[in-house]
Short mmCIF file of C-alpha atoms and ligand atoms in Angstrom, two decimals:
data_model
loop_
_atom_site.label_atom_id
_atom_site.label_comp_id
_atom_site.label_asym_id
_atom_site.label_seq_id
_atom_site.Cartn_x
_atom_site.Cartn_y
_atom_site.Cartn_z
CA UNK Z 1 3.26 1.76 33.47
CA UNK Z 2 0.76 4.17 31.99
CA UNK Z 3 -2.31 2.75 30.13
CA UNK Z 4 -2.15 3.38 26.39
CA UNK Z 5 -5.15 5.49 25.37
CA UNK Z 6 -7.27 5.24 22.48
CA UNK Z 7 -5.70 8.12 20.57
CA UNK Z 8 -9.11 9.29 19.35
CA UNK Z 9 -11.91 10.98 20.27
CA UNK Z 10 -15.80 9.45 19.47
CA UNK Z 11 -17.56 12.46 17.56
CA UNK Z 12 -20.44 9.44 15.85
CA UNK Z 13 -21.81 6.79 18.09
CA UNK Z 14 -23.92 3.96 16.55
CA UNK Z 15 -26.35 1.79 19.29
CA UNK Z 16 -25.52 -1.42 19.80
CA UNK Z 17 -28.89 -3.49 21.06
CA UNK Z 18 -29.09 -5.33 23.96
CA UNK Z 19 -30.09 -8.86 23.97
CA UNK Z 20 -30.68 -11.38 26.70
CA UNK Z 21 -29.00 -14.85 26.66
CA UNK Z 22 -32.51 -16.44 26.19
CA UNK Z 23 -33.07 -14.70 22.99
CA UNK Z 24 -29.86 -15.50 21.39
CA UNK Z 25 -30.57 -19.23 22.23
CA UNK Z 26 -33.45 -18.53 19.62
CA UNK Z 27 -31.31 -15.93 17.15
CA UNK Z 28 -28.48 -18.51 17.01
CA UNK Z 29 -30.75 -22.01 16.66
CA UNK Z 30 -32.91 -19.94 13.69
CA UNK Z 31 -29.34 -19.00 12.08
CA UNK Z 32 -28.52 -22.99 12.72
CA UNK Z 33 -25.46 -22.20 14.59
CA UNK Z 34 -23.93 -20.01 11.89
CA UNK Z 35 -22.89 -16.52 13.03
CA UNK Z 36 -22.65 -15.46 8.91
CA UNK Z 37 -27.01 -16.02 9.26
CA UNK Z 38 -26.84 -14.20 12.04
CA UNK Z 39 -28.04 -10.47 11.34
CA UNK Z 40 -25.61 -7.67 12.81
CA UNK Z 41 -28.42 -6.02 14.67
CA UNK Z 42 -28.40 -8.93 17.28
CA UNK Z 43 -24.76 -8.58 17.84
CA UNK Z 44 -23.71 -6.49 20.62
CA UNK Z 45 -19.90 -6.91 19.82
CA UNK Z 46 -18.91 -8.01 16.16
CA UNK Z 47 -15.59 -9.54 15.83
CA UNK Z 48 -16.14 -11.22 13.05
CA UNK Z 49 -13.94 -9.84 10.84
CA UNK Z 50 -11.21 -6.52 10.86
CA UNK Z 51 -11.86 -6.47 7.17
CA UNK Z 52 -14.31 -3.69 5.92
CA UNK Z 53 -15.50 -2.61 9.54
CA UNK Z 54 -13.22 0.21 10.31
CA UNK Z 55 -14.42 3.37 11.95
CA UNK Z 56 -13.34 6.23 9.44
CA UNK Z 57 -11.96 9.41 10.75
CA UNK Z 58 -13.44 12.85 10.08
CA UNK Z 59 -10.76 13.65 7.91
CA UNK Z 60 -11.55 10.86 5.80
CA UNK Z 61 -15.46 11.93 5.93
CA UNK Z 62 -14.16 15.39 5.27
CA UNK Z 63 -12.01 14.13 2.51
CA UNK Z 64 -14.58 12.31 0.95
CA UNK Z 65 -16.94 15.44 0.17
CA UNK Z 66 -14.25 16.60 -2.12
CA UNK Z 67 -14.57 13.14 -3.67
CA UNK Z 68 -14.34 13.67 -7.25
CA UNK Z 69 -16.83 11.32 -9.75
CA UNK Z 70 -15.74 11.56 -12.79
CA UNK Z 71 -15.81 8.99 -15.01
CA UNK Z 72 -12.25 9.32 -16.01
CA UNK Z 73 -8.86 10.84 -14.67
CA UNK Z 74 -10.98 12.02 -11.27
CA UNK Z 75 -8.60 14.13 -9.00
CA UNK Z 76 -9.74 11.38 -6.30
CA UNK Z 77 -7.77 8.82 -8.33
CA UNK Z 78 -4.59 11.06 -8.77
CA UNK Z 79 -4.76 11.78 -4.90
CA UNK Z 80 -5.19 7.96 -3.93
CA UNK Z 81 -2.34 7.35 -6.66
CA UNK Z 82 -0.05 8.89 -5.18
CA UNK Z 83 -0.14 8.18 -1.76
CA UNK Z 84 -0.20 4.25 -2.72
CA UNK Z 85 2.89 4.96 -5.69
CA UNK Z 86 4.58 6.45 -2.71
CA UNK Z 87 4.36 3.91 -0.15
CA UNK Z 88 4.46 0.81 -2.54
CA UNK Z 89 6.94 2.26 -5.31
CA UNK Z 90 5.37 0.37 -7.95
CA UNK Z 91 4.88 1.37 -11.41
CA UNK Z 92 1.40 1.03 -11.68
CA UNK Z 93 -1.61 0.79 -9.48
CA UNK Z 94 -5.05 -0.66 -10.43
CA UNK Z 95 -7.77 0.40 -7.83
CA UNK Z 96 -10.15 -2.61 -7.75
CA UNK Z 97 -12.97 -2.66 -5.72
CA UNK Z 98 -12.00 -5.36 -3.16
CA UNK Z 99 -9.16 -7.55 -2.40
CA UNK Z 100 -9.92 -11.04 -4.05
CA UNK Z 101 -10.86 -8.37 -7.24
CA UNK Z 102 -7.09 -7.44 -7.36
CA UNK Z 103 -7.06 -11.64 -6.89
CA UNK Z 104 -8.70 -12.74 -10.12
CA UNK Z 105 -6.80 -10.27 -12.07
CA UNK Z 106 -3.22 -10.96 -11.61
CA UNK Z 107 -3.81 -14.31 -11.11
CA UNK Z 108 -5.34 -14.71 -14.39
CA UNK Z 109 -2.77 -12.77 -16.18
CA UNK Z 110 0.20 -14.23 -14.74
CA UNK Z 111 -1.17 -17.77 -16.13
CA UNK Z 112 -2.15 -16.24 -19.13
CA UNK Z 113 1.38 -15.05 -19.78
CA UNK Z 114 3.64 -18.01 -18.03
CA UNK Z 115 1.74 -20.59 -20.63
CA UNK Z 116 2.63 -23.05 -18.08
CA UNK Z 117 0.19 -25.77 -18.22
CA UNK Z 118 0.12 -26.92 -14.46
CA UNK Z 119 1.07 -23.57 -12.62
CA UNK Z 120 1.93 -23.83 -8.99
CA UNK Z 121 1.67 -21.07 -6.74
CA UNK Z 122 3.29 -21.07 -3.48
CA UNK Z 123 2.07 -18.53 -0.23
CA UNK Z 124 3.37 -18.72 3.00
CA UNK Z 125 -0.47 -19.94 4.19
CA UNK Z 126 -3.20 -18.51 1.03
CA UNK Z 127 -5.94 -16.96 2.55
CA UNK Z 128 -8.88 -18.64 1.58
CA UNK Z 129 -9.81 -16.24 -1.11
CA UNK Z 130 -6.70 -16.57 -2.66
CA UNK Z 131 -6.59 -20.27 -2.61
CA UNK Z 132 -9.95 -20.03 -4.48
CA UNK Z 133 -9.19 -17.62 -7.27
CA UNK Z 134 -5.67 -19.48 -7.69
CA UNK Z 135 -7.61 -22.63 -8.04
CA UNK Z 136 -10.24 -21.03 -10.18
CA UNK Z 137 -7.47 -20.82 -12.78
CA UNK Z 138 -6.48 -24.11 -12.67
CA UNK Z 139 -3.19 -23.25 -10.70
CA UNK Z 140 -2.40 -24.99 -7.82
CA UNK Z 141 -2.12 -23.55 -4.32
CA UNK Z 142 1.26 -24.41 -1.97
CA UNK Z 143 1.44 -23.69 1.40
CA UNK Z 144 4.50 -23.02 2.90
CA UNK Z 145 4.07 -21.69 6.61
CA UNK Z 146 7.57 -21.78 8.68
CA UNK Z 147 8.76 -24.58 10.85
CA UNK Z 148 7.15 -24.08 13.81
CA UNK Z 149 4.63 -21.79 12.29
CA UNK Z 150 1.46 -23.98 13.11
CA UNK Z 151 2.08 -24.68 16.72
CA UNK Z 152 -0.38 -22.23 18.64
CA UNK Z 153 1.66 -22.47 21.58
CA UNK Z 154 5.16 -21.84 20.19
CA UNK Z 155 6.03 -18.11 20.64
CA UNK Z 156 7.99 -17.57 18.19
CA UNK Z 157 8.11 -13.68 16.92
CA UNK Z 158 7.92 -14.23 13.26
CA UNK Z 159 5.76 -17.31 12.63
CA UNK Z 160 4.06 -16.08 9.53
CA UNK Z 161 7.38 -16.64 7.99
CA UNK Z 162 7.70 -18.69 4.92
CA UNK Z 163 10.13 -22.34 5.08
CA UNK Z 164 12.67 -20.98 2.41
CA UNK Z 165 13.89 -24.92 2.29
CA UNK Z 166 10.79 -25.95 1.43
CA UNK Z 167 10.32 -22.97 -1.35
CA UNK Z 168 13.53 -23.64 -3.13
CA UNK Z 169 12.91 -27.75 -3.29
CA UNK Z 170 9.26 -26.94 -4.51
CA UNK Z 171 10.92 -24.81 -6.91
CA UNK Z 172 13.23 -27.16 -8.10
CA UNK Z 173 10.91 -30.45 -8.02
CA UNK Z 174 8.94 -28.95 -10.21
CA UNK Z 175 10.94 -26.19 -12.41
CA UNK Z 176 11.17 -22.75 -12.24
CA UNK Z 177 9.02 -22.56 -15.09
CA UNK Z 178 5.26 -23.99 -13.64
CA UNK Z 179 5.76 -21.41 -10.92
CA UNK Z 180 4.55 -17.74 -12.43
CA UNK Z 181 4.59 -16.05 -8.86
CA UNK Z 182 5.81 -16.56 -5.09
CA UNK Z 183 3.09 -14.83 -2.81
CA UNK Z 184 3.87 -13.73 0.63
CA UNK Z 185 0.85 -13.12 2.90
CA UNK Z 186 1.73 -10.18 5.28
CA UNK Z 187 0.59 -10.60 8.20
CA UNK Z 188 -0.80 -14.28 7.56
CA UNK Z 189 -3.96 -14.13 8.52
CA UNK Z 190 -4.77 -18.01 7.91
CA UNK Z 191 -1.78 -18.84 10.17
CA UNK Z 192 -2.73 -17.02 13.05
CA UNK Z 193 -2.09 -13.46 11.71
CA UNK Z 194 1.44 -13.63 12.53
CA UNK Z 195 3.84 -11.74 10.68
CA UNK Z 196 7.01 -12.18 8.15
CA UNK Z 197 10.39 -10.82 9.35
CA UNK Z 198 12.12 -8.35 7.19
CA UNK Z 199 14.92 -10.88 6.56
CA UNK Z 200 12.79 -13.87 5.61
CA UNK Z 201 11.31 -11.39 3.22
CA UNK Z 202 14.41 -10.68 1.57
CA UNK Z 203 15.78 -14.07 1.32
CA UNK Z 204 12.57 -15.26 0.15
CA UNK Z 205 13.30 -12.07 -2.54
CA UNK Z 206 16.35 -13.51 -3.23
CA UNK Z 207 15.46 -17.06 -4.29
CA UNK Z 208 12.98 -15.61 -6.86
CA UNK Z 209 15.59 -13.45 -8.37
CA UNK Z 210 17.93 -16.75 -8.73
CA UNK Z 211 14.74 -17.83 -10.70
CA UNK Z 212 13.68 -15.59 -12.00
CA UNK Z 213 9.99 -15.86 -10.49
CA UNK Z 214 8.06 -12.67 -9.75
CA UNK Z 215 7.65 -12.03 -6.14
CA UNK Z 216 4.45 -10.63 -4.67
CA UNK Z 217 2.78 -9.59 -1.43
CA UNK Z 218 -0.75 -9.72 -0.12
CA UNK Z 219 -0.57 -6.50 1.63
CA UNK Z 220 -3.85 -6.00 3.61
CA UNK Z 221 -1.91 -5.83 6.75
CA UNK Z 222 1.09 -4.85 5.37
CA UNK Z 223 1.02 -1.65 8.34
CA UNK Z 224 0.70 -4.22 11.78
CA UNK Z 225 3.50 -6.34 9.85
CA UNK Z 226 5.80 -3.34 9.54
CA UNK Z 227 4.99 -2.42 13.05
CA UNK Z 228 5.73 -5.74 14.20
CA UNK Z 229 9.44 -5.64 12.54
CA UNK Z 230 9.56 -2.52 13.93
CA UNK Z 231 9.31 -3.70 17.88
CA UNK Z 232 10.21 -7.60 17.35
CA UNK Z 233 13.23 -7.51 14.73
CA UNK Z 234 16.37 -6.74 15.68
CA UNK Z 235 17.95 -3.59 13.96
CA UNK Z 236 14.29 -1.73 13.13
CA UNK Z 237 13.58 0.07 16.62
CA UNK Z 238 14.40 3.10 15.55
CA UNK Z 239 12.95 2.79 11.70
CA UNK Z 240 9.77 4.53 11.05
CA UNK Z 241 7.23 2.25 10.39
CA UNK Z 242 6.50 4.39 7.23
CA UNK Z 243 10.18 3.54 5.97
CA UNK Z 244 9.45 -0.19 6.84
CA UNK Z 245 6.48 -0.39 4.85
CA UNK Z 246 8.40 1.27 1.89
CA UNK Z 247 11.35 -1.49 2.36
CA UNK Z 248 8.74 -4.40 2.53
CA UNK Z 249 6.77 -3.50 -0.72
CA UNK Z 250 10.28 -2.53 -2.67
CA UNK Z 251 11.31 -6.63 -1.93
CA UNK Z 252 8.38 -7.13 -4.52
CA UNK Z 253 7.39 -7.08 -8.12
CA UNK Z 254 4.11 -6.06 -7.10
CA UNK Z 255 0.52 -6.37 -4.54
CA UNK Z 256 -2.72 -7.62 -4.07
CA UNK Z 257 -4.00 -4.89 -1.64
CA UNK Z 258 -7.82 -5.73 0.49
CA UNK Z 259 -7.44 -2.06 1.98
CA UNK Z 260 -10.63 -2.87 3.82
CA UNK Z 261 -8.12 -3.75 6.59
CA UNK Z 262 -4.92 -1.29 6.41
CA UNK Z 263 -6.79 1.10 4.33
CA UNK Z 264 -9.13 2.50 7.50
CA UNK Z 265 -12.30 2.40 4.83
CA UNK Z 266 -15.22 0.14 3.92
CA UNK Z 267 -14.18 -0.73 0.86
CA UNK Z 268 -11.11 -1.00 -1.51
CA UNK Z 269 -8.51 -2.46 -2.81
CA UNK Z 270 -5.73 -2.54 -5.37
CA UNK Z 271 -3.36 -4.44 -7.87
CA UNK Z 272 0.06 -2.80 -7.81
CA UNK Z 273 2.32 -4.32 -10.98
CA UNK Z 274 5.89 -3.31 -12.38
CA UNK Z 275 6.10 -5.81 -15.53
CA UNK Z 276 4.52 -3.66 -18.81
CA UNK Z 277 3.26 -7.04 -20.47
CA UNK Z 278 1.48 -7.54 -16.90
CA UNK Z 279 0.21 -4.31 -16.43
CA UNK Z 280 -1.01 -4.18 -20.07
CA UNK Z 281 -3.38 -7.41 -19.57
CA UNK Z 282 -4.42 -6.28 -16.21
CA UNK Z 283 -5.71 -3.20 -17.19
CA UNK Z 284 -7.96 -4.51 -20.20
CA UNK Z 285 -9.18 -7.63 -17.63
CA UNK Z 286 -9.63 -4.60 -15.16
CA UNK Z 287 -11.73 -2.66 -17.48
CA UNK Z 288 -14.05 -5.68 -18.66
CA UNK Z 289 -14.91 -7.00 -14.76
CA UNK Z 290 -14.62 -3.91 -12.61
CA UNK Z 291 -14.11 -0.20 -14.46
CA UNK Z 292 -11.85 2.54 -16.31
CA UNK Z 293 -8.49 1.76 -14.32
CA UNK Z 294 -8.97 5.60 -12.78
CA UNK Z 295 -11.75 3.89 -10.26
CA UNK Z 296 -11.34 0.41 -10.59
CA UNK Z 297 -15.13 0.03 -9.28
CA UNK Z 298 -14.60 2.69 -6.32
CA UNK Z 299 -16.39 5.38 -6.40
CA UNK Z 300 -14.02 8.84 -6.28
CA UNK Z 301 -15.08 9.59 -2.71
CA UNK Z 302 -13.49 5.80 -1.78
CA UNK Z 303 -10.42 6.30 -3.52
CA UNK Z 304 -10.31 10.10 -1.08
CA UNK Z 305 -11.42 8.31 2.05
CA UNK Z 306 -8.17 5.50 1.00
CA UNK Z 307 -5.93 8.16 0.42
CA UNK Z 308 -6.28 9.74 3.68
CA UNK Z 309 -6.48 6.17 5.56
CA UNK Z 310 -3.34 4.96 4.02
CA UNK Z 311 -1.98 7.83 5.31
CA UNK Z 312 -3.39 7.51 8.64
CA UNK Z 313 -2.71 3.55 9.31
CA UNK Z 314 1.14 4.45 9.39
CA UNK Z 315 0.54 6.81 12.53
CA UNK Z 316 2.49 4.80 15.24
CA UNK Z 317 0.50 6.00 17.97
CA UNK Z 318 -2.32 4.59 16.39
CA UNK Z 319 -0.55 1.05 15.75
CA UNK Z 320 0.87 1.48 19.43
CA UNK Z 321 -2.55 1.35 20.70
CA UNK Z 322 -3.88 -1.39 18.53
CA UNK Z 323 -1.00 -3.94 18.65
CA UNK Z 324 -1.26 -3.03 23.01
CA UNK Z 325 -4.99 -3.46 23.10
CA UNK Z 326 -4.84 -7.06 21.20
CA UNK Z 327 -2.05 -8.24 23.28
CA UNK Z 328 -4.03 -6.89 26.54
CA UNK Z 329 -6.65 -9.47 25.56
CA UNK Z 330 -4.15 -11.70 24.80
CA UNK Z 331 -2.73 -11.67 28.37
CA UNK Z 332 -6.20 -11.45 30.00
CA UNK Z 333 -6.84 -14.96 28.34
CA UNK Z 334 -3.98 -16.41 29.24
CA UNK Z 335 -4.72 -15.67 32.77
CA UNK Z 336 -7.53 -17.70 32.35
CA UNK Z 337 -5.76 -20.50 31.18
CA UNK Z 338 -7.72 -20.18 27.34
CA UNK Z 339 -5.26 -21.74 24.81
CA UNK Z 340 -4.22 -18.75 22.16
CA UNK Z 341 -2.22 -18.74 19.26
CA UNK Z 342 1.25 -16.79 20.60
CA UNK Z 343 2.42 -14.63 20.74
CA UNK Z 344 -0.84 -12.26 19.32
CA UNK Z 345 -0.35 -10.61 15.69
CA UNK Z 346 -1.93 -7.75 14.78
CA UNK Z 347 -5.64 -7.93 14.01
CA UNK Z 348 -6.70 -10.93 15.88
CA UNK Z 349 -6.82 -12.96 19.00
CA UNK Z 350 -6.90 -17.36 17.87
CA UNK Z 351 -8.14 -19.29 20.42
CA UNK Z 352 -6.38 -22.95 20.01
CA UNK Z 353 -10.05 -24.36 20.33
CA UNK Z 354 -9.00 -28.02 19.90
CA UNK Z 355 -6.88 -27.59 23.16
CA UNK Z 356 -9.29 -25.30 24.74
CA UNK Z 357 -12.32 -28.03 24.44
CA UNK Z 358 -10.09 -31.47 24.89
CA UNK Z 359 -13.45 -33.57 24.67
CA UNK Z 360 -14.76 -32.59 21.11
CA UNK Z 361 -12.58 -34.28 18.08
CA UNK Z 362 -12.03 -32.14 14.97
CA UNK Z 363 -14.93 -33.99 13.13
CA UNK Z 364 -16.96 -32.23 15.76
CA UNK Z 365 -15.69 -28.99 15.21
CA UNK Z 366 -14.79 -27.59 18.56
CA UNK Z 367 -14.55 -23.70 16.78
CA UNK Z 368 -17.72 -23.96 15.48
CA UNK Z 369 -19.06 -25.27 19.49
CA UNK Z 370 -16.77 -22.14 20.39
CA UNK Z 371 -17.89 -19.69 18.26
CA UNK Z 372 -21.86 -20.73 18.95
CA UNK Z 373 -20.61 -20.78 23.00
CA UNK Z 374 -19.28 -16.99 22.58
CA UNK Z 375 -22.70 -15.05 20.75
CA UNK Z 376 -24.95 -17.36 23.29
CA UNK Z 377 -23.02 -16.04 26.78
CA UNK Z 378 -22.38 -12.45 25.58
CA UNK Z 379 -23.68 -12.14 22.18
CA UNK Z 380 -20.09 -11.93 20.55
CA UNK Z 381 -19.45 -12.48 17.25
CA UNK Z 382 -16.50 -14.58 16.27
CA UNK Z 383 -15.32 -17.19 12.88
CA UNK Z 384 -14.46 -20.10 13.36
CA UNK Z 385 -10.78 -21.21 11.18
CA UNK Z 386 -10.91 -24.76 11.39
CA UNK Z 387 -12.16 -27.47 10.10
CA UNK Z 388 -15.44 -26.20 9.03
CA UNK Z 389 -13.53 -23.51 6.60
CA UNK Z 390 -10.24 -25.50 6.15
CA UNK Z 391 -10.95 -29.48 5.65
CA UNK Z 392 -10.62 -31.58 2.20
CA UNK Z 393 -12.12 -34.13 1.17
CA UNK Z 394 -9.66 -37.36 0.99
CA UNK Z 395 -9.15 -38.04 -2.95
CA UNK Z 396 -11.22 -41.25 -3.89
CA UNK Z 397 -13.53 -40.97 -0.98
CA UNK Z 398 -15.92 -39.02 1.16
CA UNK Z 399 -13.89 -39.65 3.95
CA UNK Z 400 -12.66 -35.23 5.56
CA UNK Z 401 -9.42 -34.76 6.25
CA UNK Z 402 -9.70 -31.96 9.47
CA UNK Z 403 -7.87 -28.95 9.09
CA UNK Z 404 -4.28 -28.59 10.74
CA UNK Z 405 -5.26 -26.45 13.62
CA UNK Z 406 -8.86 -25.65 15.10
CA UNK Z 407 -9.31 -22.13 15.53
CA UNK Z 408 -11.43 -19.65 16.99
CA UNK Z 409 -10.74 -16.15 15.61
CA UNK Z 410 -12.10 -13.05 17.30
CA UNK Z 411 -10.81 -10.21 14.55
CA UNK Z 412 -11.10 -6.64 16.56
CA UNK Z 413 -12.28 -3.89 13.75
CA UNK Z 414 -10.09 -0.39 13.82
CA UNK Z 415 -10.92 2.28 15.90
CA UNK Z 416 -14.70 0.90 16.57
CA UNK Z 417 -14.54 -0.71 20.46
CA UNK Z 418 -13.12 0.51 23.68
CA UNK Z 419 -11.55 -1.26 26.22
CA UNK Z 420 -15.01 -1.97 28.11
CA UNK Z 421 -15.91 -3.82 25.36
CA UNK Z 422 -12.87 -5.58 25.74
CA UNK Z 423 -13.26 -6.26 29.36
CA UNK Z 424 -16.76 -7.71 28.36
CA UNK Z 425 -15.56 -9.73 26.27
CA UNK Z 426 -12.72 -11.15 29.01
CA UNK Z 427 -15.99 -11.85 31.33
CA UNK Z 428 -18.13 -13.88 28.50
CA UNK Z 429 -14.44 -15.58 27.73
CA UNK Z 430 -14.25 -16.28 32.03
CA UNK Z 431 -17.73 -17.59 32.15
CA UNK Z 432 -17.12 -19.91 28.76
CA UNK Z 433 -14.29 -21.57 31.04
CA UNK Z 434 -16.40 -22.41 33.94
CA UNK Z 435 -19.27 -24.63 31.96
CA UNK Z 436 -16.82 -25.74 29.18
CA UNK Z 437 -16.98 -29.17 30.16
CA UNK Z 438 -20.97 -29.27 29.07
CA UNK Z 439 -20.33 -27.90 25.48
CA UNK Z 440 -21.15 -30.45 22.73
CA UNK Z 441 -20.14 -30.92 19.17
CA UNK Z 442 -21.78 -30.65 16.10
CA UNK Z 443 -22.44 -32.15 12.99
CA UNK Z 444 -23.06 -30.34 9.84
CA UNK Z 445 -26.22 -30.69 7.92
CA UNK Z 446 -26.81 -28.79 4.85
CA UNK Z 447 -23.67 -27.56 3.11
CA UNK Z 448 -22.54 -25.93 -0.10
CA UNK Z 449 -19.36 -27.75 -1.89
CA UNK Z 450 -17.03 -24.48 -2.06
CA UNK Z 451 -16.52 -22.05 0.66
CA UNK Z 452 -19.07 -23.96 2.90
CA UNK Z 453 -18.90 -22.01 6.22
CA UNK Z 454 -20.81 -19.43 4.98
CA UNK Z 455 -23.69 -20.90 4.65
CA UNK Z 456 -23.11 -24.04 6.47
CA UNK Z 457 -26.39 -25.30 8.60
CA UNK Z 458 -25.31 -27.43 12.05
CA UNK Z 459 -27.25 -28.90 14.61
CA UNK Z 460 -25.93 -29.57 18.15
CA UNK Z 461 -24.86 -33.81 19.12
N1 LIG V 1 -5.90 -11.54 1.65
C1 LIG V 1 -6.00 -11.61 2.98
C2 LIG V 1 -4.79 -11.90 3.78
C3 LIG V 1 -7.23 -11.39 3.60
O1 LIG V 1 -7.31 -11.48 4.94
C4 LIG V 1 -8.36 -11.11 2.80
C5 LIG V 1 -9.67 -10.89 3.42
C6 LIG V 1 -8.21 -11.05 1.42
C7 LIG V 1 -6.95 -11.26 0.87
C8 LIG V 1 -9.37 -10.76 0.50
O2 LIG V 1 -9.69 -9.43 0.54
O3 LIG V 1 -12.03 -9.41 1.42
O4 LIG V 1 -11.04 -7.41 0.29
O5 LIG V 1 -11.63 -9.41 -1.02
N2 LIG V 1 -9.93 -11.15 4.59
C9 LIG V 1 -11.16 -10.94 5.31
C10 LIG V 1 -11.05 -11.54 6.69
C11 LIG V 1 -12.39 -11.33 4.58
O6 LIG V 1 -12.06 -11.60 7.39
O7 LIG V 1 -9.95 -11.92 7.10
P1 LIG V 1 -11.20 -8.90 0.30
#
């Protein structure tokens, strides 16, 4: 077998500086065993997130000199309009200038305009964003991963699936009528970043038709899903993975788009709606929190450097090589016995750190002991998806109910590291294994009440 090449050249290099494990015993004790304190200079490879941190090509750079600012029907908007109208089909789309923006605006208008006065809002798994803004209208946030869906080890090819059985009972337990929107999470990040088959997609479709509930997709990896149906669903090997993506959005009544992930930029994101009432509300909520609905709060040289990205992120060479080089870590750590979530999506390797580190509990929180374990060896950044980020408080008490799984998640950016970096990172992973046994948990001591692993403080047991 031939190696699969990065299908790029490297015209802009940025340093990375070299630390010593000494000095990131002091970096990560002053950032109290956070990585989010941790500044990026004194990370020498940042896997922190895929989200925001792509490297842009130089037809995107290109593209955004022609970036045009004005305040009002810019050509940058009409470019970036079309190319999303043309993949997604929808009727309208609202740039916004992140993800979770796109977030607070439908979510708001669809409870504005269901009058429902306990909304429910199921997801396959919310990301945690989306849990937040759902709950921040005083909806209330379903989970509904597959059978099978949160068992690390299971390899399973379509585990960000949602359980259909459980959809249509929720449905019908509590009425068609409390539920103003099914969301589907493609590829579901929170649950491992595995992604949704085609036909669980379309049956999913089809039970909000027979209720006539909107259907809608969070898209930001809505390319590494269609590539997955491409190689893992039967009937789609020879489908374009442009085509795919088309199908996939045209099961829905509309998006919330982060295209900080499948957009190749820094920044972006979108609403995409079909409904008039919908889009009528969303545009004046659009214009009060982020801008004129031609930028959305992008600036015209974003909404150029999207344009060209969406474009580019549907290049199958391109998702050839990133799909091979996350499953080539993915088989390097299994080698080494390291517990992952399997089989690997598309952004992300999860380590199963509950299994990997048998002697911390949960109320230790073995990610967290991981995560701390991978920037002091090598310096790599990683986020922990486990109890830290996930737990609840037990109603009537302060007693913490731990999260369902204990993750580790190292999230590879696009088009920024090689596969030395990735062969470092196999080495830090190989020496982690050997001194495992003398990791200890932690305990959290200063925390915020919402979101808390952001800012979370922990000291070692
Ligand atoms: N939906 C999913 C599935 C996401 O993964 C994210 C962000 C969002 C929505 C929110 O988008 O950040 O543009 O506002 N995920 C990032 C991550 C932060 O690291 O996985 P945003």
């Amino acid at each position: 077998m031939r190696t699969i090449i990065e299908p790029f050249k490297i015209k802009v290099v940025e340093s990375i500086r070299m630390t010593t494990v000494s000095e990131r015993k002091l970096i990560l004790k002053k950032a109290h065993y956070n990585p989010f304190l941790i500044p990026a200079e004194d990370v020498l490879i940042d896997l922190l997130t895929d989200s925001g941190t792509a490297a842009m090509s130089s037809k995107q750079w290109s593209s955004m000199m022609d970036g045009d600012e004005a305040y009002a029907g810019a050509k940058s908007f009409y470019r970036f309009e079309k190319v999303t109208k043309e993949l997604t089909g929808y009727r309208t789309i609202l740039p916004t200038h992140q993800g979770r923006a796109a977030e607070k605006i439908l979510f708001q208008v669809a409870i504005q305009l269901s009058k429902t006065l306990s909304p429910v809002i199921p997801n396959n798994t919310h990301f945690d964003t989306t849990r937040a803004n759902v709950e921040h209208v005083g909806a209330q946030a379903v989970d509904l991963p597959c059978k099978g869906g949160t068992n690390p080890s299971l390899r399973k090819p379509f585990k960000g699936n949602m359980d259909l059985e459980k959809l249509e009972n929720l449905i019908q337990e509590v009425t068609p009528k409390r539920i103003p929107l099914i969301m589907m999470t493609l590829t579901n990040n929170s649950n491992g970043g595995q992604p949704v088959s085609m036909e669980n997609l379309k049956m999913a479709r089809k039970i909000a038709l027979k209720y006539k509930i909107p259907l809608f997709l969070d898209a930001a990896r809505f390319s590494e899903n269609a590539y997955l149906i491409k190689i893992r669903e039967r009937g789609y090997s020879n489908v374009s993975v442009a085509s795919i993506a088309q199908q996939l959005f045209r099961l829905s009544d509309g998006c919330t788009m982060s295209a900080k992930k499948d957009g190749l930029a820094n920044m972006g994101g979108f609403l995409g709606l079909n409904d008039p009432a919908w889009i009528r509300l969303a545009r004046s909520l659009l214009i009060l929190t982020e801008g004129f609905p031609t930028y959305g709060g992008l600036s015209g040289r974003d909404l150029d450097a999207l344009a060209q990205g969406f474009h580019e992120v549907l290049d199958e060479d391109y998702l050839k090589y990133r799909l091979r080089s996350i499953e080539y870590v993915a088989e390097k750590f299994i080698k080494l016995g390291i517990p992952i979530v399997e089989p690997p999506g598309g952004h992300a390797i999860y380590i199963d750190a509950e299994a990997f580190l048998p002697h911390i509990p949960p109320q230790e929180f073995p990610g967290q002991v991981l995560v701390a374990a991978l920037y002091e060896t090598g310096g790599i950044r990683a986020c922990e998806l486990g109890s830290v980020m996930f737990s609840r408080k037990e109603e009537g008490t302060l007693a913490e109910i731990s999260a369902p799984m204990e993750l580790v998640r190292l999230a590879f950016p696009r088009r920024v590291y090689t596969q030395s970096h990735v062969d470092y990172l196999v080495e830090v992973m190989q020496d982690i294994v050997k001194h495992k046994q003398k990791l200890r948990g932690f305990k959290i001591i200063r925390q915020e009440p919402v979101m808390r692993h952001f800012t979370a403080h922990f000291c070692p047991l």
